[in-house]
Amino acid sequence: MMDSKRAMEGGETAVVFSLKNEVGCLVRALSLFQEKGVNLRHIESRTSRRFVNEVEIFADCSCSKKEFNELLEHLKDHVNIITFNSPAHVRSAEADGEHILWFPKKISELDKCSQRVMTFGSEPDADHPCFKDEVYCKRRKYFAEIAMNYKFGQPIPRIEYTAEEIRTWGVVFRELTKLYPTHACREYLKNLPLLRKHCGYREDNIPQLEDVSLFLKERSGFTVRPVAGYLSPRDFLSGLAFRVFFSTQYVRHSIDPLYTPEPDTCHELLGHVPLLADPKFAQFSQEIGLASLGATDEDVQKLANCYVFTVEFGLCRQDGQLRAYGAGLLSSVEELKHALSDQACVKQFDPKTTCALEFQITNFQEAYFISESFEDATEKMREFAKTIKRPFSVYYNPYTQSIDLLKDNHSIENVVHDLRSDLTIICDALGKMNTYI
């Protein structure tokens, strides 16, 4: 789950931790920073929405990576660390002496990305229904703990959803499925019945992420993993590079089932999953992720904007009719109706201009962008990716689920060898076709 509008603007390194709301607690916590000789650039606090009778502290530090890691180890013995944010421009030395922005090169390193949940920054809207509901806040804490403790390779914990959560899901499911036959793209309509059959997509049942992940793996090579909340665009897009989708498990508040100020499992399961099962859409999503690896903050933001106006709010034309493929549309009753109405402004998708636009969080989008096909959108993104300045290219190795940097003859030769093997198989198949047809 990505939020490019809430990207944490801070100093070099930041940590978020919670404390008991009692006299002297903050003074004792800050003494831990003093003991390690770590200076603070900025500090703020707020009442915790995860833990009852606790406060959350956001501390923006000025220190080296080594000092920060030592501080974290020290803090773990005294406070509850919620999340920490690595420096925005951490650079890792490569063997040839070049310095590049760090990014995960193994799929297991997404464990680091999933921990950097964006907790602080601009405050959420004051009308968020969970603010005054302690039972709901406690439930959200439960989901957050599951996600923060999850590691690559583990089965995703199964959730026993409450009757209230199932009712909320049921309302969303029932109202949206009425619209899909006339509003959703054909790829969506093809995969939704399969999800009903294999993953338990029903009005009276919330699908389990583990079942969904196994289904996607067989269909397109994508998997999902739980996440506690918003990730930065860089961390979220990094997951797509490995065909991994960060997904929430919590359900929106029941007070208004057809509205949520943030993505929830209804949005993920009904909006994103059916399209992620399509191989061509999966390829499009992965290429956005690959383009983001090692890119500058400015270029990552451009890619995030393109992602939002396609994967979240994209339209396509099929059989002469506008259809939705964006998850933000396919999980919102009112905006889905609006986007395909005469009142919506529809433009051709062009990454060069779309990348500079801002999207709306609480209102309908000012414009929606149409692609003729997923192949068309992918080709446009490939051309746009060429404008991103990096001293290397990247190649995803599906056998090792890792990223190879293509920056010298040796690394390129390895990829060419793999391609030759694939081409040999294709040539052999063509030869047999000519022989036996």
Tab-separated table of C-alpha atoms in Angstrom, residues 121-372:
chain	number	residue	atom	x	y	z
A	121	GLY	CA	4.150	13.134	8.679
A	122	SER	CA	1.032	15.089	7.794
A	123	GLU	CA	-1.803	14.112	10.123
A	124	PRO	CA	-4.668	12.021	8.698
A	125	ASP	CA	-8.061	13.634	8.360
A	126	ALA	CA	-9.727	14.322	11.690
A	127	ASP	CA	-12.851	12.476	10.560
A	128	HIS	CA	-11.054	9.126	10.460
A	129	PRO	CA	-13.627	6.852	12.144
A	130	CYS	CA	-11.087	4.858	14.146
A	131	PHE	CA	-9.905	7.860	16.174
A	132	LYS	CA	-12.696	7.542	18.739
A	133	ASP	CA	-13.261	3.792	18.607
A	134	GLU	CA	-10.950	2.021	21.049
A	135	VAL	CA	-12.181	-1.436	20.007
A	136	TYR	CA	-11.367	-0.709	16.374
A	137	CYS	CA	-7.969	0.748	17.327
A	138	LYS	CA	-7.144	-2.404	19.260
A	139	ARG	CA	-8.111	-4.484	16.249
A	140	ARG	CA	-5.863	-2.396	14.005
A	141	LYS	CA	-3.006	-2.942	16.438
A	142	TYR	CA	-3.535	-6.696	16.054
A	143	PHE	CA	-3.254	-6.476	12.270
A	144	ALA	CA	-0.207	-4.216	12.510
A	145	GLU	CA	1.615	-6.680	14.751
A	146	ILE	CA	0.975	-9.523	12.312
A	147	ALA	CA	2.384	-7.514	9.429
A	148	MET	CA	5.404	-6.185	11.324
A	149	ASN	CA	6.347	-9.689	12.483
A	150	TYR	CA	5.949	-11.305	9.065
A	151	LYS	CA	9.103	-12.456	7.260
A	152	PHE	CA	9.673	-13.635	3.702
A	153	GLY	CA	9.062	-17.342	3.243
A	154	GLN	CA	6.555	-17.666	6.070
A	155	PRO	CA	2.921	-18.568	5.387
A	156	ILE	CA	0.718	-15.515	5.819
A	157	PRO	CA	-1.191	-15.839	9.111
A	158	ARG	CA	-4.867	-16.604	8.659
A	159	ILE	CA	-7.286	-14.119	10.154
A	160	GLU	CA	-10.469	-14.973	11.999
A	161	TYR	CA	-12.505	-11.984	10.926
A	162	THR	CA	-15.265	-10.736	13.188
A	163	ALA	CA	-18.938	-10.789	12.238
A	164	GLU	CA	-18.856	-6.992	11.941
A	165	GLU	CA	-15.868	-7.080	9.599
A	166	ILE	CA	-17.544	-9.695	7.419
A	167	ARG	CA	-20.728	-7.610	7.256
A	168	THR	CA	-18.701	-4.568	6.177
A	169	TRP	CA	-16.914	-6.579	3.503
A	170	GLY	CA	-20.281	-7.985	2.404
A	171	VAL	CA	-21.761	-4.553	1.774
A	172	VAL	CA	-18.753	-3.504	-0.315
A	173	PHE	CA	-18.689	-6.819	-2.209
A	174	ARG	CA	-22.416	-6.770	-2.958
A	175	GLU	CA	-22.551	-3.186	-4.227
A	176	LEU	CA	-19.427	-3.426	-6.370
A	177	THR	CA	-20.277	-6.736	-7.999
A	178	LYS	CA	-23.473	-5.120	-9.300
A	179	LEU	CA	-21.332	-2.677	-11.304
A	180	TYR	CA	-18.565	-4.940	-12.564
A	181	PRO	CA	-20.382	-6.441	-15.578
A	182	THR	CA	-20.809	-2.983	-17.141
A	183	HIS	CA	-17.819	-1.133	-15.694
A	184	ALA	CA	-14.860	-3.524	-15.254
A	185	CYS	CA	-12.424	-4.547	-17.989
A	186	ARG	CA	-12.583	-8.045	-19.469
A	187	GLU	CA	-9.399	-9.184	-17.688
A	188	TYR	CA	-11.034	-8.371	-14.377
A	189	LEU	CA	-14.250	-10.172	-15.308
A	190	LYS	CA	-12.258	-13.227	-16.383
A	191	ASN	CA	-10.384	-13.559	-13.086
A	192	LEU	CA	-13.112	-12.712	-10.559
A	193	PRO	CA	-14.971	-16.053	-11.068
A	194	LEU	CA	-11.661	-17.879	-10.598
A	195	LEU	CA	-11.130	-16.050	-7.312
A	196	ARG	CA	-14.625	-17.041	-6.234
A	197	LYS	CA	-13.781	-20.676	-6.977
A	198	HIS	CA	-10.240	-20.901	-5.600
A	199	CYS	CA	-10.000	-18.183	-2.923
A	200	GLY	CA	-13.461	-17.970	-1.401
A	201	TYR	CA	-14.515	-14.594	-2.810
A	202	ARG	CA	-18.052	-14.388	-1.433
A	203	GLU	CA	-20.283	-11.842	0.201
A	204	ASP	CA	-20.162	-13.777	3.489
A	205	ASN	CA	-16.426	-14.545	3.475
A	206	ILE	CA	-13.276	-12.405	3.464
A	207	PRO	CA	-10.559	-14.206	1.475
A	208	GLN	CA	-7.293	-15.069	3.218
A	209	LEU	CA	-4.108	-13.479	1.855
A	210	GLU	CA	-2.283	-16.817	1.895
A	211	ASP	CA	-4.860	-18.367	-0.459
A	212	VAL	CA	-4.778	-15.295	-2.680
A	213	SER	CA	-0.974	-15.304	-2.812
A	214	LEU	CA	-0.837	-18.957	-3.863
A	215	PHE	CA	-3.455	-18.301	-6.554
A	216	LEU	CA	-1.560	-15.319	-7.968
A	217	LYS	CA	1.712	-17.240	-7.959
A	218	GLU	CA	0.226	-19.827	-10.312
A	219	ARG	CA	-1.471	-17.270	-12.558
A	220	SER	CA	1.119	-14.507	-13.007
A	221	GLY	CA	4.039	-15.112	-10.660
A	222	PHE	CA	2.897	-12.365	-8.261
A	223	THR	CA	2.611	-12.913	-4.525
A	224	VAL	CA	1.262	-10.748	-1.717
A	225	ARG	CA	2.627	-10.065	1.747
A	226	PRO	CA	0.967	-8.262	4.669
A	227	VAL	CA	1.863	-4.672	5.485
A	228	ALA	CA	0.886	-2.586	8.522
A	229	GLY	CA	0.092	0.609	6.652
A	230	TYR	CA	1.366	3.115	4.114
A	231	LEU	CA	4.820	2.640	2.617
A	232	SER	CA	6.846	5.269	0.798
A	233	PRO	CA	6.668	5.111	-3.010
A	234	ARG	CA	10.250	3.827	-3.124
A	235	ASP	CA	9.593	0.912	-0.764
A	236	PHE	CA	6.239	0.011	-2.302
A	237	LEU	CA	7.499	0.062	-5.890
A	238	SER	CA	10.515	-2.017	-4.858
A	239	GLY	CA	8.099	-4.811	-4.023
A	240	LEU	CA	6.573	-4.696	-7.515
A	241	ALA	CA	10.042	-5.246	-9.006
A	242	PHE	CA	9.977	-8.716	-7.384
A	243	ARG	CA	6.313	-9.273	-8.296
A	244	VAL	CA	5.376	-8.779	-4.655
A	245	PHE	CA	2.349	-6.712	-3.677
A	246	PHE	CA	2.207	-5.216	-0.173
A	247	SER	CA	-1.354	-5.703	1.076
A	248	THR	CA	-3.239	-4.683	4.187
A	249	GLN	CA	-5.403	-7.199	6.063
A	250	TYR	CA	-7.541	-4.865	8.145
A	251	VAL	CA	-11.106	-3.910	7.220
A	252	ARG	CA	-12.417	-0.349	7.062
A	253	HIS	CA	-14.632	0.941	9.867
A	254	SER	CA	-18.226	-0.282	9.730
A	255	ILE	CA	-19.728	3.154	10.279
A	256	ASP	CA	-19.567	3.798	6.514
A	257	PRO	CA	-18.746	0.646	4.520
A	258	LEU	CA	-18.598	2.448	1.180
A	259	TYR	CA	-16.003	5.005	2.323
A	260	THR	CA	-12.488	4.656	3.672
A	261	PRO	CA	-9.833	7.388	4.063
A	262	GLU	CA	-7.111	4.807	3.406
A	263	PRO	CA	-6.773	1.538	1.474
A	264	ASP	CA	-7.938	-1.568	3.337
A	265	THR	CA	-8.309	-5.246	2.496
A	266	CYS	CA	-11.534	-4.537	0.556
A	267	HIS	CA	-9.534	-2.243	-1.714
A	268	GLU	CA	-6.639	-4.704	-2.061
A	269	LEU	CA	-8.715	-7.846	-2.649
A	270	LEU	CA	-11.423	-6.369	-4.872
A	271	GLY	CA	-9.396	-3.634	-6.545
A	272	HIS	CA	-5.899	-5.010	-7.096
A	273	VAL	CA	-5.900	-8.796	-6.925
A	274	PRO	CA	-8.079	-9.701	-9.960
A	275	LEU	CA	-5.824	-7.678	-12.291
A	276	LEU	CA	-2.598	-8.922	-10.705
A	277	ALA	CA	-3.693	-12.382	-11.867
A	278	ASP	CA	-3.397	-11.218	-15.482
A	279	PRO	CA	0.121	-11.891	-16.890
A	280	LYS	CA	0.209	-8.764	-19.071
A	281	PHE	CA	-0.927	-6.500	-16.252
A	282	ALA	CA	1.565	-8.199	-13.925
A	283	GLN	CA	4.344	-7.420	-16.410
A	284	PHE	CA	3.252	-3.777	-16.585
A	285	SER	CA	3.264	-3.494	-12.780
A	286	GLN	CA	6.678	-5.138	-12.453
A	287	GLU	CA	8.296	-2.863	-15.011
A	288	ILE	CA	7.233	0.217	-13.034
A	289	GLY	CA	8.852	-1.373	-9.994
A	290	LEU	CA	12.073	-2.245	-11.841
A	291	ALA	CA	12.354	1.302	-13.174
A	292	SER	CA	12.264	2.655	-9.613
A	293	LEU	CA	15.259	0.686	-8.302
A	294	GLY	CA	18.153	3.014	-7.615
A	295	ALA	CA	16.340	5.998	-9.155
A	296	THR	CA	16.441	9.464	-7.653
A	297	ASP	CA	13.655	10.638	-5.351
A	298	GLU	CA	12.370	12.867	-8.155
A	299	ASP	CA	12.196	10.004	-10.638
A	300	VAL	CA	10.593	7.659	-8.092
A	301	GLN	CA	7.878	10.258	-7.521
A	302	LYS	CA	7.267	10.482	-11.270
A	303	LEU	CA	6.929	6.705	-11.461
A	304	ALA	CA	4.604	6.730	-8.454
A	305	ASN	CA	2.363	9.277	-10.187
A	306	CYS	CA	2.245	7.108	-13.310
A	307	TYR	CA	1.395	4.120	-11.113
A	308	VAL	CA	-1.466	5.975	-9.450
A	309	PHE	CA	-3.035	7.171	-12.701
A	310	THR	CA	-2.841	3.691	-14.244
A	311	VAL	CA	-2.853	0.884	-11.675
A	312	GLU	CA	-5.086	2.829	-9.277
A	313	PHE	CA	-7.275	4.959	-11.567
A	314	GLY	CA	-6.630	3.731	-15.098
A	315	LEU	CA	-9.196	3.261	-17.873
A	316	CYS	CA	-9.031	1.245	-21.089
A	317	ARG	CA	-11.174	0.964	-24.203
A	318	GLN	CA	-12.628	-2.451	-25.029
A	319	ASP	CA	-15.167	-3.193	-27.744
A	320	GLY	CA	-15.656	0.531	-28.211
A	321	GLN	CA	-16.569	1.096	-24.543
A	322	LEU	CA	-14.668	2.643	-21.645
A	323	ARG	CA	-13.828	0.143	-18.929
A	324	ALA	CA	-11.973	0.479	-15.637
A	325	TYR	CA	-8.859	-1.428	-14.653
A	326	GLY	CA	-7.628	0.837	-11.835
A	327	ALA	CA	-7.953	-0.608	-8.344
A	328	GLY	CA	-9.029	2.708	-6.836
A	329	LEU	CA	-11.986	2.722	-9.212
A	330	LEU	CA	-12.838	-0.966	-8.960
A	331	SER	CA	-13.055	-0.715	-5.154
A	332	SER	CA	-15.103	2.502	-5.005
A	333	VAL	CA	-18.779	2.432	-5.944
A	334	GLU	CA	-19.214	6.163	-6.465
A	335	GLU	CA	-15.929	6.896	-8.247
A	336	LEU	CA	-16.362	3.875	-10.515
A	337	LYS	CA	-19.701	5.298	-11.641
A	338	HIS	CA	-18.224	8.789	-12.024
A	339	ALA	CA	-15.138	7.759	-14.013
A	340	LEU	CA	-17.250	6.123	-16.728
A	341	SER	CA	-19.853	8.906	-16.827
A	342	ASP	CA	-20.092	11.944	-19.087
A	343	GLN	CA	-18.969	14.150	-16.193
A	344	ALA	CA	-15.454	12.644	-16.063
A	345	CYS	CA	-12.513	14.169	-17.929
A	346	VAL	CA	-10.720	11.403	-19.852
A	347	LYS	CA	-7.303	11.819	-21.499
A	348	GLN	CA	-4.803	9.573	-23.264
A	349	PHE	CA	-2.151	8.130	-20.969
A	350	ASP	CA	1.233	9.713	-21.651
A	351	PRO	CA	3.867	9.130	-18.949
A	352	LYS	CA	5.788	12.278	-19.926
A	353	THR	CA	2.878	14.498	-18.834
A	354	THR	CA	1.047	12.215	-16.391
A	355	CYS	CA	4.161	11.915	-14.214
A	356	ALA	CA	3.929	15.591	-13.237
A	357	LEU	CA	0.298	15.536	-12.095
A	358	GLU	CA	-0.966	15.305	-8.525
A	359	PHE	CA	-3.747	12.944	-7.618
A	360	GLN	CA	-6.660	13.472	-5.242
A	361	ILE	CA	-6.985	11.451	-2.034
A	362	THR	CA	-10.418	12.448	-0.730
A	363	ASN	CA	-12.067	13.686	-3.950
A	364	PHE	CA	-12.659	12.264	-7.404
A	365	GLN	CA	-9.708	12.643	-9.771
A	366	GLU	CA	-9.701	15.732	-11.972
A	367	ALA	CA	-8.817	13.537	-14.958
A	368	TYR	CA	-8.612	9.837	-15.797
A	369	PHE	CA	-6.168	8.370	-18.274
A	370	ILE	CA	-6.956	5.786	-20.887
A	371	SER	CA	-4.649	3.145	-22.367
A	372	GLU	CA	-5.593	1.163	-25.450
